[in-house]
Amino acid sequence: MKHRYLPMTEEDKKVMLETIGVNSVEELFSDIPESVRFQGEYNIKAAKPETALMKELMQMSEKNADLKKYTNFLGAGVYDHYQPIIVDHVISRSEFYTAYTPYQPEISQGELQAIFEFQTMICELTGMDVANASMYDGGTAIAEAAMLSAGHTRRKKVLVSSALHPETKEVVKTYAKGQYIEVIEVPHQNGVTDVEALKELMTDEIAAVIVQYPNFFGRIEPLKELEPIIHEKNALFVVSSNPLSLGALTPPGKFGADIVAGDAQPFGIPAGFGGPHCGYFTVTNKLLRKVPGRLIGQTVDEQGRRGFVLTLQAREQHIRRDKATSNICSNQALLALAAAVAMTALGKKGVNEMAVANIQKANYAKNLFKENGFTVAFDGASFNEFIVQLNKPIKQINQDLLKKGIIGGYDLGRDFPELENHMLIAVTELRTKKEIDTLVKELGDYHA
Amino acid sequence: MHNQDQALIFEISKPGRVGYSLPEMDVPTVELEQLLPEGYIREEAPELPEVFELDIMRHYTALSNRNHGIDSGFYPLGSCTMKYNPKINENVARFAGFAHIHPLQDESSVQGALELMYDLQEHLIEITGMDQVTLQSAAGAHGEWTGLMMIRAYHEANGDTNRTKVIVPDSAHGTNPASATVAGFETITVKSNEHGLVDLEDLRRVVGEDTAALMLTNPNTLGLFEENILEMAEIVHSAGGKLYYDGANLNAVLSKARPGDMGFDVVHLNLHKTFTGPHGGGGPGSGPVGVKADLIPFLPKPLVTKRGEEFVLDYDRPQSIGRVKPYYGNFGINVRAYTYIRSMGPDGLKAVTEYAVLNANYMMRRLAPHFDLPFDRHCKHEFVLSGRRQKKLGVRTLDIAKRLLDFGYHPPTIYFPLNVEECIMIEPTETESKETLDGFIDKMIQIAREAEENPEIVQEAPHSTVVGRLDETLAARKPVLRYQKQ
Ligand SMILES: Cc1ncc(COP(=O)(O)O)c(C=O)c1O
């Protein structure tokens, strides 16, 4: 068997078998009982040479309508943003992408420092004390927040805003089942968490209240009003947040959030059919030792030189096993690196400029819809998404739009029966005035 | 690697510099005060760095030079399968039609992506001998938890609600018991015998009416094949429990033995190990989960299926445990794994395991005279040594690992599994040449000699890295987890 990934020659093999003291490679498998031995070869597709495989897979990829060719107005948790070109150059350096977890700090200072910088930038954006080295994604990060809260408060009920991302909500429910936690939804009122309903539901049994900021409908949640209601019952205040929006919005840390988590996908990470993205997880100092996953800390070597290490590992599965704060081991380090590069490129000024551009362009689009007689549902302060009511099933409209080179917005009827024929439209800084004007025109026939 | 303190990006920041190029603001703008409620406009700017593009590139290039990857050199990190990460995978994953598609697009506009996922599932079904596979789990630990949640749902659906315990061997990876806890189970440990295999007597003792599952890796974390696997399956199954396969070690048995044929009911794979998803400095991974027919109803939703010629996302799964992750898993890693499987084909995958096992046995035999070999039998893709002999000379396994850094090697996994004293766990993988293996072996033998003749040089290692041994106690006692402007 000759293959470009397999270096052993027949001569090598002969010498090695002699050293081992066996006559054939087969002998090395003699401990596998005959009864469970697999005979022959897998019934799978034959190997393809490099060029032919590239061609086949390129053709497969071209069956998809990609955001580079199509004009995209779909968001709902995954956004089409400016991705500084250097991001891919950095994460393509194989010293980064072919490394394992930095267990040996002396030869992993690059990775460790980059993630230490990531943690710093995430803290700055969220206004929180501590950020970890990443989670799988925003959805599981919020599920971990729910579990942390239940463990910390020793309570078994969690309130989630109905304006939380529906898929995040589902993931929270799956994890909650494992932990015997009850998940109760707080209704929304005109697209934001209903403050009066929250007051009613708030008891001494609630471990945490989870809201999203900006929420799934694009609206700005009234964090300031929610905080005292939650803390009065000594529950934890958990905010799921799009970190890009925090370039322009007051960060949840300022409103007294205990945990802020979410996905850093808006920072340099391609939509990628939903993953890999980059969950982030932040807490206040008082919850430091409850944090799931890896933390990078600064220290010194024997000569007093600054260096970085994985720290507070006594929380983690490889030390604490069944008592660990979480089962997470591999995280999304390479995407945390990507997000760090994007945040670095944007910097202090750029992150604000980009966040504000989202607000402005989305506002322009929303007003244009209104001027053209469309009904905007849950109208109010928002970030880069808003809802337009149309007269036909959104699925059908989106199929029509695809023919015109447009990827339309999210079909809210999928998760909210009362919002049938309602489209959640995302307008990021990438959309031009012309593209927005075209969308409004193309939807002209679908006026509600 | 060069010997100088590396500035943090914040320390080279200078107001007035930018590293971005945002699109034009081509719509009329409004004062933010008119758009956002009072108190919700950010007042203090986040302290992100202000740097220009070349500085950014130099910063990260300098950091990359302070990092060791597989492309930098040999990486025999046991249990992690640090094999070559093929470059074609990176190109394919970056095709616009894979990298730049939205998970919530109309299914008709992502048929190519669904086709790839479907075909990958089909390949993994054949490779594992299971009946169905989900690609939703993001990594090994996530797959473990997903599998255990399915086992829980299965027992509950049978009205079997007292199965609260998951059994794991003492050699199990830490994620096994941790995942059991997250899935709401209690963990029971079963002992290994003097041959490094699960002690059947102890297994019989701990299995019972409260057993939900036994979690195993086979070969186990010592690199040894659990020969009594069918008997173990029988013990667990006849007590009504399920058998869970941690597929982290699948590289050892491709085309040799399939979990499905060994009696396993649930298996997760680490596509970032056996199937060359690059490890990315700690992630992302991908942890597909395969199940036997009786567990199919409980798979997470949606599941990629085929209806006629069309690929669809099936949400109509009433007994599903629900979603375990937003969207459909780490698709980008699944693309890489698929590309790899298609590059290897059936004969290639068979050769992978044969060479992985050949390499491990060769290294084990050559190193055996110089270190303690706790289990003297054919290993599979990895093996463990014990540093007991060196410890008596005052040289610990940690010191041996640090000394290897001086020679440009990433050390093996150390102090895992927990049931071997001063454990050194070596996994060469199939993508390393004999010359590379010999070079490493020579240095290990040299270190064994140094331990006898000149222990200080090992105890004080590393001598050539950008930093020396770091003060981990200080890091944990006074945590500094972010940069603060002075
Ligand atoms: C035997 C074993 N099981 C499970 C895991 C966990 O996999 P992951 O890191 O992908 O969560 C690992 C990897 O570290 C492993 O080696």
GROMACS .gro file of N, CA and C in nm, chain A residues 149-222:
model
  222
  149SER      N    1  -2.535   2.767   3.754
  149SER     CA    2  -2.627   2.839   3.843
  149SER      C    3  -2.698   2.743   3.938
  150ALA      N    4  -2.744   2.632   3.882
  150ALA     CA    5  -2.815   2.535   3.966
  150ALA      C    6  -2.721   2.480   4.074
  151GLY      N    7  -2.598   2.451   4.034
  151GLY     CA    8  -2.501   2.400   4.131
  151GLY      C    9  -2.467   2.504   4.236
  152HIS      N   10  -2.447   2.626   4.192
  152HIS     CA   11  -2.406   2.732   4.283
  152HIS      C   12  -2.515   2.768   4.383
  153THR      N   13  -2.638   2.776   4.336
  153THR     CA   14  -2.748   2.818   4.425
  153THR      C   15  -2.815   2.699   4.494
  154ARG      N   16  -2.779   2.578   4.450
  154ARG     CA   17  -2.847   2.456   4.496
  154ARG      C   18  -2.998   2.466   4.476
  155ARG      N   19  -3.037   2.518   4.361
  155ARG     CA   20  -3.178   2.527   4.326
  155ARG      C   21  -3.197   2.456   4.192
  156LYS      N   22  -3.319   2.414   4.166
  156LYS     CA   23  -3.340   2.327   4.051
  156LYS      C   24  -3.436   2.384   3.947
  157LYS      N   25  -3.453   2.516   3.946
  157LYS     CA   26  -3.539   2.575   3.844
  157LYS      C   27  -3.467   2.690   3.776
  158VAL      N   28  -3.483   2.698   3.647
  158VAL     CA   29  -3.419   2.804   3.570
  158VAL      C   30  -3.525   2.872   3.483
  159LEU      N   31  -3.525   3.004   3.484
  159LEU     CA   32  -3.616   3.078   3.397
  159LEU      C   33  -3.542   3.121   3.271
  160VAL      N   34  -3.603   3.094   3.156
  160VAL     CA   35  -3.543   3.143   3.032
  160VAL      C   36  -3.643   3.233   2.961
  161SER      N   37  -3.592   3.341   2.910
  161SER     CA   38  -3.677   3.432   2.834
  161SER      C   39  -3.723   3.363   2.707
  162SER      N   40  -3.846   3.385   2.669
  162SER     CA   41  -3.893   3.325   2.543
  162SER      C   42  -3.828   3.393   2.424
  163ALA      N   43  -3.761   3.505   2.448
  163ALA     CA   44  -3.688   3.571   2.339
  163ALA      C   45  -3.542   3.527   2.333
  164LEU      N   46  -3.513   3.414   2.398
  164LEU     CA   47  -3.380   3.352   2.385
  164LEU      C   48  -3.382   3.271   2.255
  165HIS      N   49  -3.267   3.260   2.190
  165HIS     CA   50  -3.256   3.183   2.065
  165HIS      C   51  -3.322   3.046   2.083
  166PRO      N   52  -3.415   3.011   1.994
  166PRO     CA   53  -3.489   2.884   2.014
  166PRO      C   54  -3.397   2.762   2.019
  167GLU      N   55  -3.290   2.761   1.941
  167GLU     CA   56  -3.203   2.643   1.944
  167GLU      C   57  -3.122   2.640   2.074
  168THR      N   58  -3.085   2.755   2.124
  168THR     CA   59  -3.018   2.761   2.255
  168THR      C   60  -3.113   2.710   2.362
  169LYS      N   61  -3.238   2.754   2.353
  169LYS     CA   62  -3.339   2.709   2.448
  169LYS      C   63  -3.349   2.556   2.448
  170GLU      N   64  -3.350   2.498   2.328
  170GLU     CA   65  -3.360   2.353   2.318
  170GLU      C   66  -3.238   2.284   2.380
  171VAL      N   67  -3.121   2.341   2.356
  171VAL     CA   68  -2.999   2.281   2.411
  171VAL      C   69  -3.002   2.292   2.564
  172VAL      N   70  -3.046   2.406   2.615
  172VAL     CA   71  -3.058   2.422   2.761
  172VAL      C   72  -3.151   2.315   2.817
  173LYS      N   73  -3.261   2.290   2.747
  173LYS     CA   74  -3.357   2.191   2.796
  173LYS      C   75  -3.297   2.051   2.797
  174THR      N   76  -3.219   2.018   2.695
  174THR     CA   77  -3.158   1.885   2.691
  174THR      C   78  -3.062   1.867   2.809
  175TYR      N   79  -2.976   1.967   2.830
  175TYR     CA   80  -2.882   1.959   2.943
  175TYR      C   81  -2.958   1.957   3.076
  176ALA      N   82  -3.063   2.038   3.084
  176ALA     CA   83  -3.138   2.048   3.209
  176ALA      C   84  -3.197   1.914   3.246
  177LYS      N   85  -3.240   1.839   3.146
  177LYS     CA   86  -3.296   1.708   3.172
  177LYS      C   87  -3.192   1.620   3.243
  178GLY      N   88  -3.070   1.625   3.192
  178GLY     CA   89  -2.962   1.547   3.254
  178GLY      C   90  -2.944   1.581   3.400
  179GLN      N   91  -2.964   1.707   3.433
  179GLN     CA   92  -2.938   1.754   3.569
  179GLN      C   93  -3.066   1.766   3.653
  180TYR      N   94  -3.176   1.717   3.602
  180TYR     CA   95  -3.304   1.728   3.674
  180TYR      C   96  -3.338   1.873   3.708
  181ILE      N   97  -3.308   1.961   3.614
  181ILE     CA   98  -3.341   2.103   3.632
  181ILE      C   99  -3.468   2.131   3.552
  182GLU      N  100  -3.558   2.208   3.612
  182GLU     CA  101  -3.680   2.244   3.541
  182GLU      C  102  -3.658   2.378   3.470
  183VAL      N  103  -3.696   2.382   3.344
  183VAL     CA  104  -3.680   2.506   3.267
  183VAL      C  105  -3.818   2.567   3.243
  184ILE      N  106  -3.832   2.691   3.284
  184ILE     CA  107  -3.962   2.758   3.271
  184ILE      C  108  -3.943   2.882   3.184
  185GLU      N  109  -4.033   2.900   3.087
  185GLU     CA  110  -4.019   3.016   2.998
  185GLU      C  111  -4.090   3.138   3.052
  186VAL      N  112  -4.024   3.250   3.038
  186VAL     CA  113  -4.085   3.378   3.072
  186VAL      C  114  -4.135   3.438   2.941
  187PRO      N  115  -4.262   3.471   2.932
  187PRO     CA  116  -4.313   3.522   2.804
  187PRO      C  117  -4.251   3.658   2.769
  188HIS      N  118  -4.264   3.693   2.643
  188HIS     CA  119  -4.218   3.826   2.603
  188HIS      C  120  -4.339   3.915   2.581
  189GLN      N  121  -4.313   4.042   2.586
  189GLN     CA  122  -4.419   4.141   2.564
  189GLN      C  123  -4.366   4.233   2.455
  190ASN      N  124  -4.430   4.233   2.340
  190ASN     CA  125  -4.383   4.312   2.226
  190ASN      C  126  -4.235   4.286   2.195
  191GLY      N  127  -4.194   4.159   2.210
  191GLY     CA  128  -4.059   4.122   2.167
  191GLY      C  129  -3.950   4.137   2.271
  192VAL      N  130  -3.983   4.184   2.391
  192VAL     CA  131  -3.882   4.182   2.498
  192VAL      C  132  -3.939   4.111   2.621
  193THR      N  133  -3.850   4.057   2.703
  193THR     CA  134  -3.891   3.982   2.821
  193THR      C  135  -3.993   4.062   2.902
  194ASP      N  136  -4.101   3.996   2.935
  194ASP     CA  137  -4.210   4.062   3.006
  194ASP      C  138  -4.173   4.079   3.154
  195VAL      N  139  -4.148   4.203   3.193
  195VAL     CA  140  -4.099   4.232   3.327
  195VAL      C  141  -4.201   4.191   3.434
  196GLU      N  142  -4.328   4.218   3.407
  196GLU     CA  143  -4.431   4.184   3.505
  196GLU      C  144  -4.443   4.032   3.521
  197ALA      N  145  -4.436   3.963   3.408
  197ALA     CA  146  -4.443   3.817   3.415
  197ALA      C  147  -4.323   3.761   3.491
  198LEU      N  148  -4.208   3.822   3.470
  198LEU     CA  149  -4.088   3.776   3.541
  198LEU      C  150  -4.108   3.792   3.692
  199LYS      N  151  -4.161   3.905   3.731
  199LYS     CA  152  -4.184   3.930   3.875
  199LYS      C  153  -4.271   3.820   3.934
  200GLU      N  154  -4.373   3.782   3.859
  200GLU     CA  155  -4.464   3.677   3.905
  200GLU      C  156  -4.394   3.542   3.921
  201LEU      N  157  -4.307   3.512   3.825
  201LEU     CA  158  -4.243   3.380   3.823
  201LEU      C  159  -4.126   3.369   3.919
  202MET      N  160  -4.076   3.484   3.962
  202MET     CA  161  -3.954   3.487   4.044
  202MET      C  162  -3.983   3.439   4.186
  203THR      N  163  -3.917   3.330   4.226
  203THR     CA  164  -3.932   3.281   4.363
  203THR      C  165  -3.795   3.246   4.419
  204ASP      N  166  -3.792   3.200   4.543
  204ASP     CA  167  -3.666   3.157   4.606
  204ASP      C  168  -3.613   3.026   4.549
  205GLU      N  169  -3.692   2.966   4.459
  205GLU     CA  170  -3.648   2.838   4.402
  205GLU      C  171  -3.575   2.854   4.270
  206ILE      N  172  -3.570   2.977   4.221
  206ILE     CA  173  -3.511   3.000   4.089
  206ILE      C  174  -3.358   3.015   4.100
  207ALA      N  175  -3.288   2.931   4.025
  207ALA     CA  176  -3.141   2.936   4.025
  207ALA      C  177  -3.089   3.048   3.939
  208ALA      N  178  -3.153   3.070   3.824
  208ALA     CA  179  -3.102   3.169   3.731
  208ALA      C  180  -3.212   3.216   3.638
  209VAL      N  181  -3.191   3.337   3.588
  209VAL     CA  182  -3.277   3.388   3.482
  209VAL      C  183  -3.186   3.415   3.362
  210ILE      N  184  -3.225   3.359   3.248
  210ILE     CA  185  -3.142   3.371   3.128
  210ILE      C  186  -3.214   3.458   3.025
  211VAL      N  187  -3.150   3.567   2.988
  211VAL     CA  188  -3.206   3.651   2.882
  211VAL      C  189  -3.099   3.673   2.775
  212GLN      N  190  -3.144   3.714   2.660
  212GLN     CA  191  -3.049   3.738   2.550
  212GLN      C  192  -3.049   3.886   2.514
  213TYR      N  193  -2.927   3.938   2.487
  213TYR     CA  194  -2.909   4.082   2.468
  213TYR      C  195  -2.808   4.109   2.359
  214PRO      N  196  -2.845   4.159   2.244
  214PRO     CA  197  -2.980   4.178   2.191
  214PRO      C  198  -3.049   4.041   2.179
  215ASN      N  199  -3.183   4.040   2.191
  215ASN     CA  200  -3.250   3.911   2.197
  215ASN      C  201  -3.276   3.854   2.058
  216PHE      N  202  -3.343   3.737   2.056
  216PHE     CA  203  -3.361   3.667   1.928
  216PHE      C  204  -3.436   3.751   1.826
  217PHE      N  205  -3.522   3.841   1.873
  217PHE     CA  206  -3.597   3.927   1.781
  217PHE      C  207  -3.519   4.053   1.744
  218GLY      N  208  -3.394   4.061   1.791
  218GLY     CA  209  -3.311   4.177   1.761
  218GLY      C  210  -3.325   4.289   1.862
  219ARG      N  211  -3.416   4.274   1.958
  219ARG     CA  212  -3.447   4.383   2.051
  219ARG      C  213  -3.348   4.392   2.167
  220ILE      N  214  -3.338   4.514   2.220
  220ILE     CA  215  -3.251   4.539   2.335
  220ILE      C  216  -3.330   4.511   2.462
  221GLU      N  217  -3.288   4.411   2.537
  221GLU     CA  218  -3.359   4.376   2.661
  221GLU      C  219  -3.333   4.482   2.769
  222PRO      N  220  -3.432   4.510   2.853
  222PRO     CA  221  -3.414   4.610   2.959
  222PRO      C  222  -3.337   4.552   3.078
   0.00000   0.00000   0.00000
